[in-house]
Coordinates of C-alpha atoms in Angstrom, one line a residue:
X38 CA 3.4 -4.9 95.4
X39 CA 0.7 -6.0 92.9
X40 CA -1.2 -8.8 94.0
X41 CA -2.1 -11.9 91.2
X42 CA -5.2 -14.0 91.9
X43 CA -5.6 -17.2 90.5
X44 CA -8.4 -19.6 90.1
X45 CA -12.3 -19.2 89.6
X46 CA -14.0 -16.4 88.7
X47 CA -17.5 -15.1 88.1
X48 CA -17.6 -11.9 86.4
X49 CA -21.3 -10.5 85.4
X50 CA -21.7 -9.6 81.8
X51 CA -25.4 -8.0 81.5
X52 CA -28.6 -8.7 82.8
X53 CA -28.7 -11.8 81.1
X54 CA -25.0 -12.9 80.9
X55 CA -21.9 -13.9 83.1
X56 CA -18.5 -15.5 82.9
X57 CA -17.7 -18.3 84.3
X58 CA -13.9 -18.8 84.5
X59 CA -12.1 -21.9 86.0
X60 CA -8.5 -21.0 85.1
X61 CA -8.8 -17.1 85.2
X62 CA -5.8 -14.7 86.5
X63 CA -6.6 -11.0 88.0
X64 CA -4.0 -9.0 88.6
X65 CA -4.5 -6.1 91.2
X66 CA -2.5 -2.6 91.6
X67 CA -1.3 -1.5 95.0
X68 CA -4.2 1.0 94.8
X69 CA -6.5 -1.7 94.7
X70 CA -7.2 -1.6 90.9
X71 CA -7.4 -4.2 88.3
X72 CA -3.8 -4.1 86.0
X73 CA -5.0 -6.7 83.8
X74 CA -7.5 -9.8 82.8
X75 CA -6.5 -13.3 81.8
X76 CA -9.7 -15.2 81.6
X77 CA -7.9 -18.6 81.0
X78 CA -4.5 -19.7 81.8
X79 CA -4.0 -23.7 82.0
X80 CA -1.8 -24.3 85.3
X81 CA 1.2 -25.3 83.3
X82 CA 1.3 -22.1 81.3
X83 CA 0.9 -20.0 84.7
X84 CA 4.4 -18.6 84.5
X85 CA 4.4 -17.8 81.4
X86 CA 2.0 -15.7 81.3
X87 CA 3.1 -13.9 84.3
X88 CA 6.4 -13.0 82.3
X89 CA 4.7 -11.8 79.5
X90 CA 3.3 -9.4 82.0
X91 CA 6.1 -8.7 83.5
X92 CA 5.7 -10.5 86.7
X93 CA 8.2 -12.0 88.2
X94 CA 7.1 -14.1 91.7
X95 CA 9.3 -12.0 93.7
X96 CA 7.3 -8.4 92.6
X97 CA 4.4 -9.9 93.3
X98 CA 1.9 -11.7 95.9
X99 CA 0.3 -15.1 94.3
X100 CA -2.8 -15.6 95.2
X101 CA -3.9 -19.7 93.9
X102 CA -7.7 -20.2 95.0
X103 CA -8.5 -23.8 96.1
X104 CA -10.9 -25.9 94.3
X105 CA -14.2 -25.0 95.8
X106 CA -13.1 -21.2 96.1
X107 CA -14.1 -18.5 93.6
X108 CA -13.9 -14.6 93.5
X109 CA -17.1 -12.9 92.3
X110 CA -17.7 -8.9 92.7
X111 CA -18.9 -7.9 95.7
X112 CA -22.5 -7.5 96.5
X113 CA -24.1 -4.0 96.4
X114 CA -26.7 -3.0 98.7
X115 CA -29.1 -0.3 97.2
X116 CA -30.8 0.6 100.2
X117 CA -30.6 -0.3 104.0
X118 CA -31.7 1.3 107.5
X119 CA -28.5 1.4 109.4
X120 CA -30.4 2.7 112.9
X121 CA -33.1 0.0 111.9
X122 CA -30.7 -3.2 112.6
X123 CA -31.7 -3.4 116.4
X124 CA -35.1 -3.5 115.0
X125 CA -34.6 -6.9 112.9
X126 CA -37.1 -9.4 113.2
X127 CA -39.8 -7.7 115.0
X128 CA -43.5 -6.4 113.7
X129 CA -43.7 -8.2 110.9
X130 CA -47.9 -9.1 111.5
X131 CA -47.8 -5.2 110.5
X132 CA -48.1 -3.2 107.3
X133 CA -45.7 -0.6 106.6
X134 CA -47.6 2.6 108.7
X135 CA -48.4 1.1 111.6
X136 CA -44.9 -0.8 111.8
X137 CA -42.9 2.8 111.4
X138 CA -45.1 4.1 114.6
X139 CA -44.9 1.2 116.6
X140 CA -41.8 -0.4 116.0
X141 CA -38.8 1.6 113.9
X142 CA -39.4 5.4 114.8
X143 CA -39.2 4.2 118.7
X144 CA -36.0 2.5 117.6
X145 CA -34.7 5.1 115.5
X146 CA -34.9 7.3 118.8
X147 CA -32.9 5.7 120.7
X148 CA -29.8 7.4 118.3
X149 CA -30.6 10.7 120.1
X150 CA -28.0 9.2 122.1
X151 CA -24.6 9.5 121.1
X152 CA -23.6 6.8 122.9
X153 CA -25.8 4.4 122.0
X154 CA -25.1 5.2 118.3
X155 CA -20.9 4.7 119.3
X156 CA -22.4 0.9 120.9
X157 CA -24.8 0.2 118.3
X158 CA -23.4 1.0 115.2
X159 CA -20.0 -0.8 114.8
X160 CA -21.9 -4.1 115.2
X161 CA -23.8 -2.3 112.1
X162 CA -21.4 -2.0 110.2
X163 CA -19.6 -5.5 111.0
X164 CA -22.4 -7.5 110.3
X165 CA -23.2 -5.9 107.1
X166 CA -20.0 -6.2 105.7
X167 CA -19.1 -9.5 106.8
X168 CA -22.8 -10.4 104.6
X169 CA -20.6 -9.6 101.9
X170 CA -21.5 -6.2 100.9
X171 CA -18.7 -4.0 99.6
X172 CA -20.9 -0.8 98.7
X173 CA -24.2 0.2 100.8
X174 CA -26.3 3.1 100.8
X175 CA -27.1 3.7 104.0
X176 CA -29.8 5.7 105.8
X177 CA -29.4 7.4 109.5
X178 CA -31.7 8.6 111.7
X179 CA -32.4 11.9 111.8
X180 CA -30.0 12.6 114.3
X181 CA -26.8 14.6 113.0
X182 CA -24.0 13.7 115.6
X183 CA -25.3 9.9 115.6
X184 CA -25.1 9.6 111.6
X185 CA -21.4 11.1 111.6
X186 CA -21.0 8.1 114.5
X187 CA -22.2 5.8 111.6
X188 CA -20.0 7.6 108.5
X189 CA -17.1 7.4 110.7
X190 CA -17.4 3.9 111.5
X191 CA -18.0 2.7 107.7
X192 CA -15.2 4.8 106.4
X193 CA -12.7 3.2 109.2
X194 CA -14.0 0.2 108.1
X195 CA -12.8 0.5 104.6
X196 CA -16.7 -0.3 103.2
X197 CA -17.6 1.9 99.7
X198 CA -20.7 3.6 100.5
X199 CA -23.0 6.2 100.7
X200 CA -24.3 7.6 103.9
X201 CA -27.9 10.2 104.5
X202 CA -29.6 11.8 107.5
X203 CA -32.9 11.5 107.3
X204 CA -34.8 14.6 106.3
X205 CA -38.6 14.4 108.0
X206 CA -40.5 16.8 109.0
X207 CA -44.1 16.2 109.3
X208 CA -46.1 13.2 109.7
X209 CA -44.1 11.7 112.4
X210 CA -43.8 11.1 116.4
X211 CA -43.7 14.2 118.7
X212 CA -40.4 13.0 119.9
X213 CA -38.9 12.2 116.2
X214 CA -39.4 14.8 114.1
X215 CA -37.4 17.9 113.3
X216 CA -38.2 21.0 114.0
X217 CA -37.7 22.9 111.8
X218 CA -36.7 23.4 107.8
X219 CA -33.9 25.3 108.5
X220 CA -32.6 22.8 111.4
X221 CA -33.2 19.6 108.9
X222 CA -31.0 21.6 105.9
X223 CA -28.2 22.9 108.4
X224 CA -28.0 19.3 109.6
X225 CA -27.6 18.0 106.5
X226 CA -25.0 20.4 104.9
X227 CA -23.2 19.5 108.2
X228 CA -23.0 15.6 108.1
X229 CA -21.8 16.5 104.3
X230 CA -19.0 18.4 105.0
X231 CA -18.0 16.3 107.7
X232 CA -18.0 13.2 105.1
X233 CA -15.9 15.4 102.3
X234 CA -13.3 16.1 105.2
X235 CA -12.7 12.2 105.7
X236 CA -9.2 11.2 104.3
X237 CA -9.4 9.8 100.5
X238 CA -8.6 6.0 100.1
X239 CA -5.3 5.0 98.8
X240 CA -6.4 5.1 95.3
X241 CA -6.6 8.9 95.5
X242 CA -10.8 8.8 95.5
X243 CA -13.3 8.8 98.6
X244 CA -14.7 5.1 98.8
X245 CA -17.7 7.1 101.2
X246 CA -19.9 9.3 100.0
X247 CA -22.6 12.0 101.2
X248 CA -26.2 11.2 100.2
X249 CA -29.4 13.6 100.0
X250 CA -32.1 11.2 102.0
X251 CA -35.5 12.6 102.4
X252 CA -37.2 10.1 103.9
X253 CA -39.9 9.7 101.7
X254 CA -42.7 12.1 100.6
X255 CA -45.3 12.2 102.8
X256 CA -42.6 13.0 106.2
X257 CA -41.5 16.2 104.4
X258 CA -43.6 19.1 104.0
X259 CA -43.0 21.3 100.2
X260 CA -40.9 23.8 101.8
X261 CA -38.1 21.3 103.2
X262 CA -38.4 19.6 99.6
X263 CA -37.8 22.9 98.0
X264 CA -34.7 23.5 99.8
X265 CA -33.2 19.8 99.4
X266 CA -34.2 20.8 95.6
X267 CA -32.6 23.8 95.6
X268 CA -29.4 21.5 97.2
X269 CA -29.8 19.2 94.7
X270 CA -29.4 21.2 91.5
X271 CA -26.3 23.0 92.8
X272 CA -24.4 19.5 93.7
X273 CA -25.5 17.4 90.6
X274 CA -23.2 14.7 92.0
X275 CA -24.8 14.7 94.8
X276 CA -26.9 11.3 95.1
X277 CA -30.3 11.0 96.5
X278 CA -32.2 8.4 98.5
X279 CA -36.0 8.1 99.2
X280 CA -38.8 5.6 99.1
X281 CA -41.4 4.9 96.5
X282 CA -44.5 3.1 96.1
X283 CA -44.1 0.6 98.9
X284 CA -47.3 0.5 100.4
X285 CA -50.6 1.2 98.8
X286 CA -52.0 2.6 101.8
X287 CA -48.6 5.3 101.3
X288 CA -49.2 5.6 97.7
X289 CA -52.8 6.9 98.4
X290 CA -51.7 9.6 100.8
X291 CA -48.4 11.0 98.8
X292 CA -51.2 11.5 96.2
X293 CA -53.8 13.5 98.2
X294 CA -50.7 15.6 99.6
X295 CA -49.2 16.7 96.8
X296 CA -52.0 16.8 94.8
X297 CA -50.4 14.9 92.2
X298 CA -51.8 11.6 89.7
X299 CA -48.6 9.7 91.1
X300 CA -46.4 8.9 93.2
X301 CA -42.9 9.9 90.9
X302 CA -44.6 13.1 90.0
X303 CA -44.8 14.3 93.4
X304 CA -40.6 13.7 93.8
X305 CA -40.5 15.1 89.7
X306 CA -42.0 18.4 90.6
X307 CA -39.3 19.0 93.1
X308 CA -36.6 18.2 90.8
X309 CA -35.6 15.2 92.8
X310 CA -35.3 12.3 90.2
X311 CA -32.4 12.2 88.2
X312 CA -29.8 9.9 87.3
X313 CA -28.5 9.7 90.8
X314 CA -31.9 9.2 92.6
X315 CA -32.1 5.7 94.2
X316 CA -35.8 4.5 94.8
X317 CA -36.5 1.8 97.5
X318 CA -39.2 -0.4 96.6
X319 CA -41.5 0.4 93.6
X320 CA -44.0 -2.7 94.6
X321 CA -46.9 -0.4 93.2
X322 CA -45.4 1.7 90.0
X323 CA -47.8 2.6 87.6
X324 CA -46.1 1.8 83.7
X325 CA -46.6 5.6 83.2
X326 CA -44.2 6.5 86.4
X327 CA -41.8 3.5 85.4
X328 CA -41.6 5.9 81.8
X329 CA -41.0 8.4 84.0
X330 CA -37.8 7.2 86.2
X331 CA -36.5 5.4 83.4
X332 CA -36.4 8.9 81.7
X333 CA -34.9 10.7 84.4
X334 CA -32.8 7.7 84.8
X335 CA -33.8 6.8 88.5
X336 CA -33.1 3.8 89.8
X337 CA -35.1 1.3 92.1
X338 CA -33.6 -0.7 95.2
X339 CA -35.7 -3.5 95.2
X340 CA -36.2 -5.2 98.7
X341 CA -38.0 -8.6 98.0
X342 CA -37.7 -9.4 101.7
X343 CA -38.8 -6.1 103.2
X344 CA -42.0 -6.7 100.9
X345 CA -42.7 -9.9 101.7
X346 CA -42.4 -9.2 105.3
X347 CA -44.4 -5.7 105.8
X348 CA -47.0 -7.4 103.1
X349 CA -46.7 -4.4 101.0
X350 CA -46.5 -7.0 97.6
X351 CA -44.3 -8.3 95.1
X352 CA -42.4 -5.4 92.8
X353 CA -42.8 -5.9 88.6
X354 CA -39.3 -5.9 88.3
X355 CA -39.1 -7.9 85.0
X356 CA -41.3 -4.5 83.7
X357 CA -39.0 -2.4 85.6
X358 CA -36.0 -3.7 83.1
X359 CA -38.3 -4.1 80.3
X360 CA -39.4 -0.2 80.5
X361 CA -35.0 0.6 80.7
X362 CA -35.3 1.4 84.6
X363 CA -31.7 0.7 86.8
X364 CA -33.0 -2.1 89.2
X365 CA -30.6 -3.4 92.0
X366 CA -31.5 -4.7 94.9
X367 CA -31.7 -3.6 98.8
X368 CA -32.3 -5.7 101.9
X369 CA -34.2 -2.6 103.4
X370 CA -33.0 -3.4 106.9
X371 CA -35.5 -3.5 109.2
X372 CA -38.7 -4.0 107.1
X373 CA -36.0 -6.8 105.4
X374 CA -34.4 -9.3 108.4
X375 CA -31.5 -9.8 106.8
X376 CA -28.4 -7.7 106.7
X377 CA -27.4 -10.1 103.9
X378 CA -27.9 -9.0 99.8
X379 CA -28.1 -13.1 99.4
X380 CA -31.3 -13.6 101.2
X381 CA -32.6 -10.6 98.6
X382 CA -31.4 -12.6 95.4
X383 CA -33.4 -15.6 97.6
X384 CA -36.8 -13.7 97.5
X385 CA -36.3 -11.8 94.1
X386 CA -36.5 -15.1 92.5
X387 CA -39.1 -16.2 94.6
X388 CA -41.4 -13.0 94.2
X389 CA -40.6 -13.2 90.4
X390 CA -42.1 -16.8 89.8
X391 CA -44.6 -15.6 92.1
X392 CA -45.8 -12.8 89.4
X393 CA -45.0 -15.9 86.8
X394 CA -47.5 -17.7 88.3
X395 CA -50.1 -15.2 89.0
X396 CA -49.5 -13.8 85.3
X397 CA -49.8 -17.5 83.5
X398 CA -53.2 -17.8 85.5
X399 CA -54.5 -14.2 84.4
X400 CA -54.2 -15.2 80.8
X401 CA -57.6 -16.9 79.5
X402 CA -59.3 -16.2 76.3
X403 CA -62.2 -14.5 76.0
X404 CA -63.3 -16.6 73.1
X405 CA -65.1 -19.9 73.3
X406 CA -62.4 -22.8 73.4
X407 CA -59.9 -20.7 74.9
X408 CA -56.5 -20.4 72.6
X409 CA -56.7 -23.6 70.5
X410 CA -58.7 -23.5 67.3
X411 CA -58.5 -26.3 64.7
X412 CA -55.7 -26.2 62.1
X413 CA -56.2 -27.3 58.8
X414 CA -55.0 -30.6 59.3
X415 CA -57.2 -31.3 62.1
X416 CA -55.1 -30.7 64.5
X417 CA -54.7 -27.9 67.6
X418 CA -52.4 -25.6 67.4
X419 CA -51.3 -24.2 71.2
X420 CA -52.0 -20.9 71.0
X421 CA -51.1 -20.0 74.9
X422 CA -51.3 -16.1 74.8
X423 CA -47.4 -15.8 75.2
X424 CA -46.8 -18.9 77.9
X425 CA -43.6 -19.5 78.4
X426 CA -42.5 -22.5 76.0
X427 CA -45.5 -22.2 73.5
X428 CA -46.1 -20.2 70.6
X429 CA -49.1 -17.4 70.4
X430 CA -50.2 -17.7 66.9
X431 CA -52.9 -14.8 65.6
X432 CA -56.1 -15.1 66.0
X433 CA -59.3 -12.9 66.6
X434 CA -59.6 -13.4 70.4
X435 CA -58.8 -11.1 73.3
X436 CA -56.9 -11.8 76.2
X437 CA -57.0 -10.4 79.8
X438 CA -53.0 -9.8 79.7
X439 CA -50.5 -10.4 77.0
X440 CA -46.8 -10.0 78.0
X441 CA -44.3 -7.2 77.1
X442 CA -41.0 -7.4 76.6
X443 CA -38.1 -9.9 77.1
X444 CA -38.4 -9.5 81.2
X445 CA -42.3 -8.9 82.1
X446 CA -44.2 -12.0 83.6
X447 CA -40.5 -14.0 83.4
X448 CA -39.0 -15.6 86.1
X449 CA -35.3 -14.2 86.8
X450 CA -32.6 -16.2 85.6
X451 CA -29.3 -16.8 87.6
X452 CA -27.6 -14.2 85.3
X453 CA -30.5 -11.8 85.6
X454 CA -30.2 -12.1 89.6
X455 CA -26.5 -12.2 90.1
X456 CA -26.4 -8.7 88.0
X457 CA -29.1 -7.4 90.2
X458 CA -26.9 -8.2 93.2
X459 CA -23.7 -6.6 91.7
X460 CA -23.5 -4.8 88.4
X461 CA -27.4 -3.7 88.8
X462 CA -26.7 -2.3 91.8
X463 CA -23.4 -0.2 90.9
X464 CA -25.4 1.1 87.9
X465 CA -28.1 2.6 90.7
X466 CA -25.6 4.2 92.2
X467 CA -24.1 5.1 89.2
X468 CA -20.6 3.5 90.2
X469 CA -20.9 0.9 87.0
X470 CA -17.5 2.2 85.9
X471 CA -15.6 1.4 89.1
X472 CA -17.3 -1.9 90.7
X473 CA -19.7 -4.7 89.7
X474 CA -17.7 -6.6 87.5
X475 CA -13.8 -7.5 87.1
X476 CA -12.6 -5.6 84.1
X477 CA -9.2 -3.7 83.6
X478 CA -8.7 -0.1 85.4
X479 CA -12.0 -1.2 87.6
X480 CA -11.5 -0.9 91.3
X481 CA -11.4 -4.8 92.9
X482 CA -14.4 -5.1 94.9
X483 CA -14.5 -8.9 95.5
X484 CA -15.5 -11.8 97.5
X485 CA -13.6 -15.0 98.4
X486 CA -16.1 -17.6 98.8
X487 CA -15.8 -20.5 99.9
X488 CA -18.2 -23.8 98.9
X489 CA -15.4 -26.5 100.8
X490 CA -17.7 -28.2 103.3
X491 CA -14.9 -29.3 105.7
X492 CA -13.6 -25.2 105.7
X493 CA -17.1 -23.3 106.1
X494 CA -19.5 -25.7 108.4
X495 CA -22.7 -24.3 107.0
X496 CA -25.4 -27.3 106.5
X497 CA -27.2 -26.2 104.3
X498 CA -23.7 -26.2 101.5
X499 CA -23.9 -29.4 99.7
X500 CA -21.0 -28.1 98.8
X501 CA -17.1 -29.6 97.4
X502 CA -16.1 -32.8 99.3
X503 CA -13.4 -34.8 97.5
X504 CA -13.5 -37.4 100.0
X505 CA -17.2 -37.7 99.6
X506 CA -18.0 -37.0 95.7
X507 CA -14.8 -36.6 93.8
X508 CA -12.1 -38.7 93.6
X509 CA -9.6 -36.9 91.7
X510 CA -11.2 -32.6 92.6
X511 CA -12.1 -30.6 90.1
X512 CA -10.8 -31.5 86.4
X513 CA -10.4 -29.9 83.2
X514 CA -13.6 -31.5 82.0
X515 CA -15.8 -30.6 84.9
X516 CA -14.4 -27.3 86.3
X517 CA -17.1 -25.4 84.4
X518 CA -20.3 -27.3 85.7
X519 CA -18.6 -27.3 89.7
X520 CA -18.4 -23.4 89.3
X521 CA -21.8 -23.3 87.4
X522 CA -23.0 -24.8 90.7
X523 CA -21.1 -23.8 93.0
X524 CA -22.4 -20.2 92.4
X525 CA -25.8 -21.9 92.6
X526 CA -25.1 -23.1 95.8
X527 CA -24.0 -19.9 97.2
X528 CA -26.3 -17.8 95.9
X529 CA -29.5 -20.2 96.9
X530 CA -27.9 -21.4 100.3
X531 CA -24.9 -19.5 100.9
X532 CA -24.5 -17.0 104.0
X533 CA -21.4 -15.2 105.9
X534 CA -20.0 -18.8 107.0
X535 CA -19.0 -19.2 103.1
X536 CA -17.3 -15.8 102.4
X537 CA -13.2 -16.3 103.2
X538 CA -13.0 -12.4 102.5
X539 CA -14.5 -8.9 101.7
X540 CA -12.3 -6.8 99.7
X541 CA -12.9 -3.5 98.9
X542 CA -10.3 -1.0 96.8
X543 CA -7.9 -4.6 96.6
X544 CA -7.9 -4.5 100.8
X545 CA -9.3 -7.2 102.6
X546 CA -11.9 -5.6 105.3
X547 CA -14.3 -8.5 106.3
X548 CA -14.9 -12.1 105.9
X549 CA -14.3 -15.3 107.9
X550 CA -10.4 -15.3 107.5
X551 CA -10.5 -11.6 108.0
X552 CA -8.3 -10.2 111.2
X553 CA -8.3 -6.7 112.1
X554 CA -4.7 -6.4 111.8
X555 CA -4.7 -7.2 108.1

């Protein structure tokens, strides 16, 4: 039985574009695909539409969201430490180094343990998806029976994702490193086959997927990179996970190693950026290496809150879309302390007017009286250097900095950061024709939130409260501000309390409403 939604919708367009539907119908296929699109169907023409689709009510399950409810695609998480969540919240007076010895590789450890992994990780995987994230890419430890332990678990839960032991080999703890290059390959071709032998979803596809994760550069020597090359180029389907550029003090060292000018071209020489590579971070990408990935057609995970937290610095990512690189974003559990994408749209906004502000104060004039002359009527013309909301006129002076492109030095816009969360993030994992938006033959990956404060009890909602604001709810004339705003709301203040349900594939497997029996 196909099931018809009814009600609200956001559906992300582009980087700078979404819908936003009051009156919208989705219907969804057994299988958990999307049949067909209505974008606006007045109440009183509900039924017929349904017959000119053939629906009669008893074929079908209705679905009529409340006023203060909307569906939006689920949110995509680029890039999280699954075996880092009983780490969250601690170390953060520490840069990235020092924090991996003191902190994360002592808890990574602890997964040696097979049955700590079968305590620790279904809380994992619960709390992520009930943050609302319908596809994750997830990173083990280094530990092969532990990270089937964690595949297991997200494919039971019904979560899309993709799921990588850590390859590491050098550079780390006595007690946390493998031995050997041929123990870290057979390991890995294991937990692969192991996640290719899961049962497929309904749909007739696997929603979980192996991933090739060397950790990052400078824990693998060339010899294990050569071999995950070699790995590579026969499975180009194969995705790959690593981190880039985070931490200058990292950046410094990949470059002595490898005896390379950058960072990318250490991962390039070994073959390992491609159009499936996902890169966490990027805080410290050179223009020439952002050429680079957006030519292999690499994407970057980018983990505001991880950044912010480890002080490693604030990623260009308006330059990043400006130079054609796939950005989503990653909460980069436990450098991030939030298993929740929302908290990442939070701080991407935040870190971009950061490098707003920084860029509008880098831009003086070298020439005396900065960028006014006098016009020929005696007047100053505002020649700002490209500030936002003034006009650079030509003239014979030279600035420090002039911007770039539509996205460099620009604050992200609510479009721009609810495509990062969603459609950004399925073009990373190169999943944009199945999830990210609502469109016909797409699988429905959605959220049911919630903005009703009597429903969700979350403070910090001002949220839909007829008895308070509204005497008549939601009308015709306003239904397109409320959802304007009530996505605000959600995105800027939202958490778990405000998502009714997690679907995935058209099956509910999380949210506040969700029951295990479902």
């Amino acid at each position: 039985m196909s099931t018809v939604y009814y009600g609200s919708v956001i559906n992300p367009q582009s980087v700078t574009d979404y819908l936003a539907l009051p009156r919208c119908l989705i219907c969804v296929s057994p299988q958990g695909d999307i049949e067909w699109i209505v974008e606006d169907v007045e109440n009183t023409k509900l039924n017929d539409v349904l017959a000119q689709h053939n629906c009669a009510h008893s074929d079908i399950t209705l679905v009529c969201l409340n006023d203060g409810e909307f569906l939006m695609p689920g949110l995509v998480d680029t890039h999280t430490h699954a075996c880092q969540v009983p780490n969250l919240g601690v170390g953060g007076e520490m840069e990235l180094l020092q924090w991996l010895d003191n902190y994360t590789f002592p808890t990574e450890v602890r997964f040696k343990d097979v049955k700590y992994a079968e305590r620790a990780y279904p809380d994992v995987v619960r709390r992520i998806v009930n943050s609302g994230t319908t596809t994750c890419c997830y990173y083990g430890s280094l530990h092969l029976e532990a990270t089937k332990v964690l595949a297991s678990l997200v494919h039971a839960a019904g979560q899309r994702a993709f799921v990588g032991k850590c390859n590491m080999n050098r550079n780390c703890p006595p007690n946390y490193i493998e031995p050997s290059v041929k123990e870290s390959v057979d390991t890995t071709l294991a937990l692969f086959k192991y996640i290719e032998e899961l049962p497929k979803a309904t749909c007739g596809e696997p929603l979980l997927h192996p991933i090739l994760t060397p950790r990052f550069a400078i824990s693998c020597t060339e010899e294990l990179l050569t071999r995950l090359s070699e790995i590579a180029q026969k499975n180009p389907k194969l995705a790959i996970q690593t981190h880039i550029s985070e931490n200058k003090a990292e950046v410094e060292l990949t470059k002595s190693m490898f005896k390379t000018n950058s960072y990318a071209e250490a991962y390039d020489k070994f073959h390992l950026l491609r159009n499936n590579t996902v890169l966490a971070h990027g805080v410290h990408l050179t223009e020439d290496e952002m050429v680079l990935i957006a030519k292999r057609g690499s994407g970057v995970a980018h983990c505001p809150t991880s950044n912010f937290y480890l002080s490693s610095g604030m990623a260009r990512v308006g330059m990043l879309l400006d130079h054609g690189v796939k950005v989503g974003l990653g909460t980069d559990v436990a450098g991030g302390y939030s298993p929740s994408i929302l908290t990442e749209i939070q701080h991407a906004s935040i870190a971009s007017k950061m490098l707003a502000i920084q860029a509008a104060d880098n831009m003086k004039c070298k020439c005396s009286g900065g960028c006014s002359e006098s016009s020929s009527s005696g007047e100053e013309d505002s020649r700002s250097c490209g500030r936002r909301g003034h006009q650079h006129h030509e003239c014979d002076c030279e600035c420090d900095e002039k911007p770039s492109g539509r996205f460099t030095n620009q604050k992200l816009s609510i479009a721009t950061l609810l495509y990062l969360a969603t459609l950004g993030g399925a073009e990373v994992c190169c999943l944009q024709d199945r999830i990210g938006s609502f469109e016909q033959t797409k699988a429905f990956d959605a959220l049911l939130v919630s903005v009703r404060e009597k429903d969700t009890g979350n403070p910090a909602v001002w949220g839909y409260n007829p008895d308070r604001d509204l005497t008549q709810g939601v009308t015709a004339q306003n239904a397109d501000k409320s959802l304007i705003e009530w996505l605000e709301r959600f995105l800027f203040c939202g958490d778990d309390r405000n998502i009714k349900k997690v679907i995935v594939q058209g099956r509910t497997i999380g949210g506040r409403d969700y029951h295990p029996s479902q």
